[in-house]
Amino acid sequence: MLRKKILAVGAAAMLAMGLAACGNSDTGDKAADDGKIVLGFSQVGAESGWRTANTISIKESATKAGIELKFDDAQQKQENQIKAIRNFIQQKVDVIAFSPVVESGWDTVLKEAKDAKIPVILTDRAVDSQDTSLYKTFIGSDFVKEGKLAGEWLVKETAAATGPVNIVELQGTTGSAPANDRKKGFADAIAGSPNLKVIASQTGDFTRAGGKAVMEQFLKANPKIDVLFAHNDDMGLGALEAITAAGKVPGKDIKIITIDAVKDGMQALADGKFNFIAECSPLLGPQLMDLVKRVKAGETIPTRILTEEGTFTPEQAKAALPTRAY
Ligand code: GYE
C-alpha cells in the first residue's frame, strides 16, 4: 500500500518535472529567438466551407507575412476558445486574434488579455462586451446587411404574389453574431410585406448535417413551404437533399436563398437549385496580418473594419465561378 503511494507520488513528481521542462522549451514560450511576431489565433471550428476557406486564408497569409501563427481549432465550443486564449496569454504571444463562436461571455478572458498587455483583434464575428477597450478592432462583414439583402431580393421576387408566401429559416449557431444579425436583417427587410411569413425558424448550427436534419422536420410539419432562407450555403446544401428526398424540386417548388457564396453554393446557384446568395467573404487573412503588424508597432487602427461584398443571381454565379477564389 505504502509502496504504491510512494510510486504514485514519484510518478506525479516526474510528470510535474516533465511539464515544467516542456514549459521552458523553445516552443512553449514566444519565439523571441528569431524576433518574429507571434500571433495566437483561436478559430471557431471547421463547420462550413466558409470556415475552411477562412482558415486557409489565415494560415497562408501568416506565412506570407512572416508571422509565427499559433492556431487553435475550438470545435465550435466557447470553453475551448477561452482555454486557447488563456494558453496564448501564458505563452506571452504578441497579439491574440479570434473569431468568437457566440457573442456573449467574453469579458473575463478579454480582461485577462488586457491585464497581460496583449492586444486582441476580433475577426469575422463580434462580441457584445460593453467595454470596447477590451479589443483593438473588429474586422469582418456586416451580417445585418447580408440578411437585409436576402430579404430585399425576396420582396422583389414575390412582388406579384397574391396569396401567402411561406418561408422557413435555417439559423446559424445559436447566439452567434451572424445568426442574430442575419435573422434581424431579413426580418426587417420583409416586415413591410404582410404576405411574407416565416412559418418556422430553427438552428442548423451552420453545418450541412444540421441543415438537412432540420429541413426534414420542416418538410414533415409544413405541407406548404415556398421559400427557404438559410443563414449559410452549407445548411442550404444539406437542405437540398431533404427537399429532393421529399419529392420537391429545389429552386422551383421551394426557392432557396443563402449567404456566403462559397464555391459549392455558387455551383448550386448556377445549377438553378439555389435562387440567390448574399456574399460573405472569408478571405480575412491578408488584412488581419497587416493589422497585427500595425498593432504590434503601436499604431492606432480603426475600431471597425468592414469587408466588402456583393450578391449573386444564377447568371452572375455562372460568370463568377471559373475565377472564384473560395
Ligand atoms: O457565414 C458560416 C460560418 O461567421 C461569417 O460562419 C461566419 C459564418 C459563415 O460557419 O458559413
Short mmCIF file of C-alpha atoms and ligand atoms in Angstrom, two decimals:
data_model
loop_
_atom_site.label_atom_id
_atom_site.label_comp_id
_atom_site.label_asym_id
_atom_site.label_seq_id
_atom_site.Cartn_x
_atom_site.Cartn_y
_atom_site.Cartn_z
CA MET A 1 0.00 0.00 0.00
CA LEU A 2 2.70 2.40 1.15
CA ARG A 3 4.89 1.34 -1.78
CA LYS A 4 2.07 2.07 -4.17
CA LYS A 5 1.65 5.54 -2.67
CA ILE A 6 5.37 6.31 -2.96
CA LEU A 7 5.31 5.19 -6.56
CA ALA A 8 2.31 7.38 -7.27
CA VAL A 9 3.96 10.42 -5.66
CA GLY A 10 7.15 9.69 -7.58
CA ALA A 11 5.23 9.47 -10.84
CA ALA A 12 3.43 12.72 -10.13
CA ALA A 13 6.73 14.45 -9.36
CA MET A 14 8.24 13.16 -12.58
CA LEU A 15 5.18 14.27 -14.51
CA ALA A 16 5.42 17.74 -12.97
CA MET A 17 9.10 17.92 -13.86
CA GLY A 18 8.31 16.82 -17.37
CA LEU A 19 5.67 19.50 -17.69
CA ALA A 20 7.99 22.14 -16.29
CA ALA A 21 10.62 21.11 -18.80
CA CYS A 22 8.02 21.45 -21.52
CA GLY A 23 7.13 24.95 -20.36
CA ASN A 24 10.72 26.04 -20.71
CA SER A 25 11.18 24.61 -24.15
CA ASP A 26 11.52 26.75 -27.28
CA THR A 27 8.02 26.06 -28.50
CA GLY A 28 6.30 26.86 -25.19
CA ASP A 29 7.37 30.48 -24.97
CA LYS A 30 7.08 33.22 -27.52
CA ALA A 31 9.64 32.92 -30.24
CA ALA A 32 11.87 35.70 -29.04
CA ASP A 33 14.69 33.76 -30.69
CA ASP A 34 14.11 34.91 -34.25
CA GLY A 35 12.32 38.18 -33.49
CA LYS A 36 9.17 37.11 -35.35
CA ILE A 37 5.78 38.47 -34.30
CA VAL A 38 3.80 35.67 -32.65
CA LEU A 39 0.04 35.61 -33.28
CA GLY A 40 -2.29 33.34 -31.29
CA PHE A 41 -5.43 32.64 -33.31
CA SER A 42 -8.48 30.82 -31.95
CA GLN A 43 -10.70 29.59 -34.77
CA VAL A 44 -14.39 28.69 -34.32
CA GLY A 45 -14.10 25.22 -35.86
CA ALA A 46 -14.44 23.59 -39.26
CA GLU A 47 -18.23 23.72 -39.59
CA SER A 48 -18.55 25.03 -43.15
CA GLY A 49 -16.91 25.71 -46.50
CA TRP A 50 -16.66 29.34 -45.42
CA ARG A 51 -14.70 28.36 -42.31
CA THR A 52 -12.32 26.13 -44.27
CA ALA A 53 -11.57 28.97 -46.69
CA ASN A 54 -11.11 31.36 -43.76
CA THR A 55 -8.63 29.04 -42.03
CA ILE A 56 -6.62 28.62 -45.25
CA SER A 57 -6.59 32.39 -45.76
CA ILE A 58 -5.28 32.99 -42.23
CA LYS A 59 -2.61 30.29 -42.37
CA GLU A 60 -1.36 31.28 -45.83
CA SER A 61 -1.21 34.97 -45.10
CA ALA A 62 0.60 34.44 -41.78
CA THR A 63 3.32 32.54 -43.65
CA LYS A 64 3.50 35.22 -46.33
CA ALA A 65 3.72 38.00 -43.75
CA GLY A 66 6.46 36.19 -41.80
CA ILE A 67 4.25 35.98 -38.70
CA GLU A 68 4.52 32.93 -36.44
CA LEU A 69 1.00 31.57 -36.06
CA LYS A 70 -0.23 29.54 -33.10
CA PHE A 71 -3.52 28.18 -34.41
CA ASP A 72 -6.22 26.53 -32.29
CA ASP A 73 -9.46 24.95 -33.55
CA ALA A 74 -12.18 25.26 -30.87
CA GLN A 75 -14.60 22.80 -32.45
CA GLN A 76 -17.47 25.29 -32.07
CA LYS A 77 -17.16 25.38 -28.27
CA GLN A 78 -16.74 28.63 -26.35
CA GLU A 79 -14.99 26.87 -23.44
CA ASN A 80 -12.30 25.65 -25.87
CA GLN A 81 -11.80 29.19 -27.17
CA ILE A 82 -11.43 30.56 -23.63
CA LYS A 83 -8.89 27.83 -22.86
CA ALA A 84 -6.94 28.62 -26.06
CA ILE A 85 -6.88 32.36 -25.27
CA ARG A 86 -5.61 31.63 -21.73
CA ASN A 87 -2.87 29.46 -23.23
CA PHE A 88 -1.88 32.26 -25.60
CA ILE A 89 -1.67 34.66 -22.65
CA GLN A 90 0.51 32.19 -20.76
CA GLN A 91 2.78 31.80 -23.78
CA LYS A 92 3.06 35.60 -23.97
CA VAL A 93 2.18 35.83 -27.66
CA ASP A 94 2.43 39.32 -29.16
CA VAL A 95 -1.15 39.56 -30.44
CA ILE A 96 -4.28 37.43 -29.97
CA ALA A 97 -6.94 37.23 -32.68
CA PHE A 98 -10.10 35.15 -32.54
CA SER A 99 -13.43 34.57 -34.17
CA PRO A 100 -15.87 34.35 -31.24
CA VAL A 101 -18.28 31.43 -31.67
CA VAL A 102 -21.04 33.27 -29.74
CA GLU A 103 -21.45 36.96 -28.86
CA SER A 104 -21.72 36.81 -25.06
CA GLY A 105 -19.46 35.80 -22.19
CA TRP A 106 -16.04 37.12 -23.19
CA ASP A 107 -15.41 39.94 -20.70
CA THR A 108 -13.40 37.95 -18.13
CA VAL A 109 -10.92 36.40 -20.55
CA LEU A 110 -10.59 39.62 -22.57
CA LYS A 111 -9.80 41.45 -19.33
CA GLU A 112 -7.10 38.87 -18.61
CA ALA A 113 -5.52 39.57 -22.01
CA LYS A 114 -5.72 43.32 -21.40
CA ASP A 115 -4.08 42.97 -17.97
CA ALA A 116 -1.29 40.97 -19.63
CA LYS A 117 -0.96 43.84 -22.15
CA ILE A 118 -1.64 41.58 -25.12
CA PRO A 119 -3.73 43.33 -27.79
CA VAL A 120 -6.77 41.44 -29.11
CA ILE A 121 -8.25 41.63 -32.62
CA LEU A 122 -11.73 40.24 -33.31
CA THR A 123 -12.11 38.66 -36.73
CA ASP A 124 -15.30 37.65 -38.53
CA ARG A 125 -17.72 37.64 -35.54
CA ALA A 126 -18.46 40.30 -32.94
CA VAL A 127 -18.77 40.16 -29.13
CA ASP A 128 -21.40 42.04 -27.13
CA SER A 129 -18.95 43.35 -24.49
CA GLN A 130 -19.85 46.90 -23.42
CA ASP A 131 -16.20 47.73 -22.70
CA THR A 132 -14.77 48.28 -26.16
CA SER A 133 -11.27 48.87 -24.72
CA LEU A 134 -11.06 45.07 -24.39
CA TYR A 135 -10.17 44.73 -28.08
CA LYS A 136 -8.39 46.87 -30.66
CA THR A 137 -10.62 46.32 -33.67
CA PHE A 138 -13.22 44.11 -35.25
CA ILE A 139 -12.67 43.07 -38.85
CA GLY A 140 -15.49 41.33 -40.71
CA SER A 141 -18.77 41.56 -42.58
CA ASP A 142 -21.96 43.46 -41.89
CA PHE A 143 -24.22 40.48 -41.16
CA VAL A 144 -27.37 42.59 -40.75
CA LYS A 145 -26.82 43.92 -44.25
CA GLU A 146 -26.43 40.38 -45.63
CA GLY A 147 -29.77 39.34 -44.11
CA LYS A 148 -31.33 42.53 -45.44
CA LEU A 149 -30.06 41.91 -48.98
CA ALA A 150 -31.53 38.40 -48.83
CA GLY A 151 -34.90 39.75 -47.66
CA GLU A 152 -34.96 42.58 -50.18
CA TRP A 153 -34.40 40.15 -53.04
CA LEU A 154 -37.34 38.06 -51.84
CA VAL A 155 -39.62 41.09 -51.51
CA LYS A 156 -38.92 41.99 -55.17
CA GLU A 157 -39.14 38.40 -56.35
CA THR A 158 -42.58 37.91 -54.77
CA ALA A 159 -43.94 41.38 -55.54
CA ALA A 160 -46.63 39.91 -57.80
CA ALA A 161 -47.67 37.14 -55.38
CA THR A 162 -51.26 37.40 -54.27
CA GLY A 163 -51.52 34.69 -51.60
CA PRO A 164 -49.31 33.99 -48.57
CA VAL A 165 -45.63 33.13 -49.14
CA ASN A 166 -44.48 30.63 -46.51
CA ILE A 167 -40.83 30.93 -45.52
CA VAL A 168 -38.74 28.55 -43.40
CA GLU A 169 -35.47 29.77 -41.90
CA LEU A 170 -32.36 27.76 -41.06
CA GLN A 171 -30.50 29.79 -38.47
CA GLY A 172 -26.76 29.66 -37.83
CA THR A 173 -25.22 28.73 -34.48
CA THR A 174 -27.46 29.90 -31.64
CA GLY A 175 -26.10 33.05 -30.01
CA SER A 176 -23.57 33.75 -32.78
CA ALA A 177 -23.34 37.21 -34.30
CA PRO A 178 -24.08 36.05 -37.87
CA ALA A 179 -27.18 34.11 -36.75
CA ASN A 180 -28.53 37.00 -34.66
CA ASP A 181 -27.78 39.65 -37.28
CA ARG A 182 -28.84 37.80 -40.43
CA LYS A 183 -32.14 36.89 -38.80
CA LYS A 184 -32.71 40.53 -37.87
CA GLY A 185 -31.72 41.94 -41.29
CA PHE A 186 -34.01 39.51 -43.09
CA ALA A 187 -36.94 40.12 -40.72
CA ASP A 188 -36.56 43.90 -41.13
CA ALA A 189 -36.50 43.63 -44.92
CA ILE A 190 -39.71 41.59 -45.17
CA ALA A 191 -41.53 43.42 -42.37
CA GLY A 192 -43.44 45.64 -44.81
CA SER A 193 -44.76 42.68 -46.83
CA PRO A 194 -47.59 41.08 -44.82
CA ASN A 195 -47.94 38.10 -47.18
CA LEU A 196 -44.31 37.04 -46.49
CA LYS A 197 -44.41 34.89 -43.35
CA VAL A 198 -41.63 33.00 -41.56
CA ILE A 199 -43.59 29.90 -40.51
CA ALA A 200 -40.66 28.02 -38.92
CA SER A 201 -37.17 29.07 -37.81
CA GLN A 202 -34.59 26.81 -36.18
CA THR A 203 -30.85 26.43 -35.88
CA GLY A 204 -28.93 24.06 -38.14
CA ASP A 205 -25.63 25.14 -36.50
CA PHE A 206 -24.14 26.29 -39.84
CA THR A 207 -23.49 22.65 -40.91
CA ARG A 208 -24.74 20.54 -43.83
CA ALA A 209 -25.89 17.77 -41.48
CA GLY A 210 -27.78 20.30 -39.37
CA GLY A 211 -29.39 21.88 -42.43
CA LYS A 212 -30.54 18.50 -43.72
CA ALA A 213 -31.96 17.28 -40.40
CA VAL A 214 -33.87 20.48 -39.64
CA MET A 215 -35.21 20.79 -43.21
CA GLU A 216 -36.55 17.22 -42.95
CA GLN A 217 -38.52 18.29 -39.87
CA PHE A 218 -39.74 21.47 -41.56
CA LEU A 219 -40.99 19.46 -44.54
CA LYS A 220 -42.79 16.94 -42.33
CA ALA A 221 -44.50 19.62 -40.27
CA ASN A 222 -45.42 22.05 -43.06
CA PRO A 223 -47.26 20.95 -46.20
CA LYS A 224 -46.71 24.28 -47.96
CA ILE A 225 -43.18 25.73 -47.95
CA ASP A 226 -42.45 28.31 -50.65
CA VAL A 227 -39.07 29.66 -49.60
CA LEU A 228 -36.04 28.56 -47.60
CA PHE A 229 -33.77 31.22 -46.13
CA ALA A 230 -30.57 29.54 -44.86
CA HIS A 231 -28.01 31.58 -42.93
CA ASN A 232 -25.20 29.91 -44.90
CA ASP A 233 -24.56 27.87 -48.06
CA ASP A 234 -23.73 24.67 -46.21
CA MET A 235 -27.10 24.44 -44.45
CA GLY A 236 -28.77 25.20 -47.79
CA LEU A 237 -26.76 22.40 -49.42
CA GLY A 238 -27.79 19.95 -46.68
CA ALA A 239 -31.42 21.05 -47.09
CA LEU A 240 -31.27 20.28 -50.84
CA GLU A 241 -31.03 16.59 -50.01
CA ALA A 242 -34.07 16.74 -47.72
CA ILE A 243 -36.09 18.66 -50.31
CA THR A 244 -35.24 16.25 -53.14
CA ALA A 245 -35.98 13.25 -50.90
CA ALA A 246 -39.41 14.77 -50.18
CA GLY A 247 -40.11 14.77 -53.94
CA LYS A 248 -39.84 18.56 -54.38
CA VAL A 249 -37.67 20.46 -56.82
CA PRO A 250 -35.24 22.86 -55.11
CA GLY A 251 -35.08 26.27 -56.77
CA LYS A 252 -38.56 25.78 -58.27
CA ASP A 253 -41.07 24.31 -55.78
CA ILE A 254 -39.05 25.86 -52.96
CA LYS A 255 -36.97 28.96 -53.67
CA ILE A 256 -33.69 28.97 -51.78
CA ILE A 257 -31.78 32.00 -50.52
CA THR A 258 -28.45 31.57 -48.72
CA ILE A 259 -25.43 33.57 -47.53
CA ASP A 260 -21.65 33.09 -48.11
CA ALA A 261 -21.17 32.34 -51.85
CA VAL A 262 -18.54 29.62 -51.39
CA LYS A 263 -17.85 27.50 -54.49
CA ASP A 264 -20.32 24.68 -53.68
CA GLY A 265 -23.04 27.23 -53.01
CA MET A 266 -22.25 29.11 -56.22
CA GLN A 267 -22.41 25.83 -58.15
CA ALA A 268 -25.88 25.10 -56.72
CA LEU A 269 -26.90 28.62 -57.71
CA ALA A 270 -25.50 28.24 -61.22
CA ASP A 271 -27.41 24.93 -61.50
CA GLY A 272 -30.67 26.64 -60.54
CA LYS A 273 -31.03 24.76 -57.23
CA PHE A 274 -30.44 27.93 -55.22
CA ASN A 275 -32.02 31.22 -56.34
CA PHE A 276 -29.99 33.95 -54.64
CA ILE A 277 -26.86 34.29 -52.49
CA ALA A 278 -25.64 37.25 -50.47
CA GLU A 279 -21.86 37.13 -50.35
CA CYS A 280 -19.75 36.95 -47.17
CA SER A 281 -16.02 36.93 -47.75
CA PRO A 282 -13.85 34.56 -45.67
CA LEU A 283 -10.60 35.97 -47.06
CA LEU A 284 -9.72 37.96 -43.97
CA GLY A 285 -6.12 36.74 -43.65
CA PRO A 286 -4.14 39.43 -45.52
CA GLN A 287 -5.90 42.33 -43.78
CA LEU A 288 -5.60 40.61 -40.42
CA MET A 289 -1.82 40.17 -40.77
CA ASP A 290 -1.46 43.81 -41.75
CA LEU A 291 -3.41 44.84 -38.63
CA VAL A 292 -1.33 42.52 -36.42
CA LYS A 293 1.83 44.27 -37.60
CA ARG A 294 0.36 47.72 -37.09
CA VAL A 295 -0.96 46.90 -33.61
CA LYS A 296 2.41 45.44 -32.63
CA ALA A 297 4.10 48.64 -33.87
CA GLY A 298 1.83 50.62 -31.55
CA GLU A 299 -0.15 52.28 -34.34
CA THR A 300 -3.73 53.36 -33.77
CA ILE A 301 -6.05 51.43 -36.07
CA PRO A 302 -9.73 51.93 -36.94
CA THR A 303 -12.00 50.15 -34.43
CA ARG A 304 -14.24 48.63 -37.14
CA ILE A 305 -13.06 47.32 -40.49
CA LEU A 306 -15.78 46.19 -42.89
CA THR A 307 -15.41 43.52 -45.55
CA GLU A 308 -16.71 44.41 -48.99
CA GLU A 309 -19.13 42.03 -50.65
CA GLY A 310 -21.96 41.70 -53.16
CA THR A 311 -24.83 39.42 -54.17
CA PHE A 312 -25.34 36.76 -56.86
CA THR A 313 -28.14 35.54 -59.11
CA PRO A 314 -27.77 32.26 -61.09
CA GLU A 315 -26.44 34.09 -64.18
CA GLN A 316 -23.92 36.03 -62.11
CA ALA A 317 -22.85 32.82 -60.35
CA LYS A 318 -22.16 31.14 -63.71
CA ALA A 319 -19.99 34.06 -64.76
CA ALA A 320 -18.10 34.25 -61.45
CA LEU A 321 -17.48 30.53 -60.81
CA PRO A 322 -14.45 29.96 -63.06
CA THR A 323 -12.37 32.56 -61.22
CA ARG A 324 -13.89 32.17 -57.77
CA ALA A 325 -11.17 32.05 -55.10
CA TYR A 326 -13.17 30.15 -52.43
O1 GYE B 1 -21.31 32.57 -42.82
C1 GYE B 1 -20.77 30.43 -41.93
C2 GYE B 1 -19.75 30.05 -40.94
O2 GYE B 1 -19.06 33.65 -39.12
C3 GYE B 1 -19.40 34.60 -41.25
O3 GYE B 1 -19.71 31.13 -40.04
C4 GYE B 1 -19.15 33.37 -40.48
C5 GYE B 1 -20.17 32.28 -40.69
C6 GYE B 1 -20.37 31.84 -42.13
O4 GYE B 1 -19.92 28.84 -40.39
O5 GYE B 1 -20.72 29.64 -43.08
#
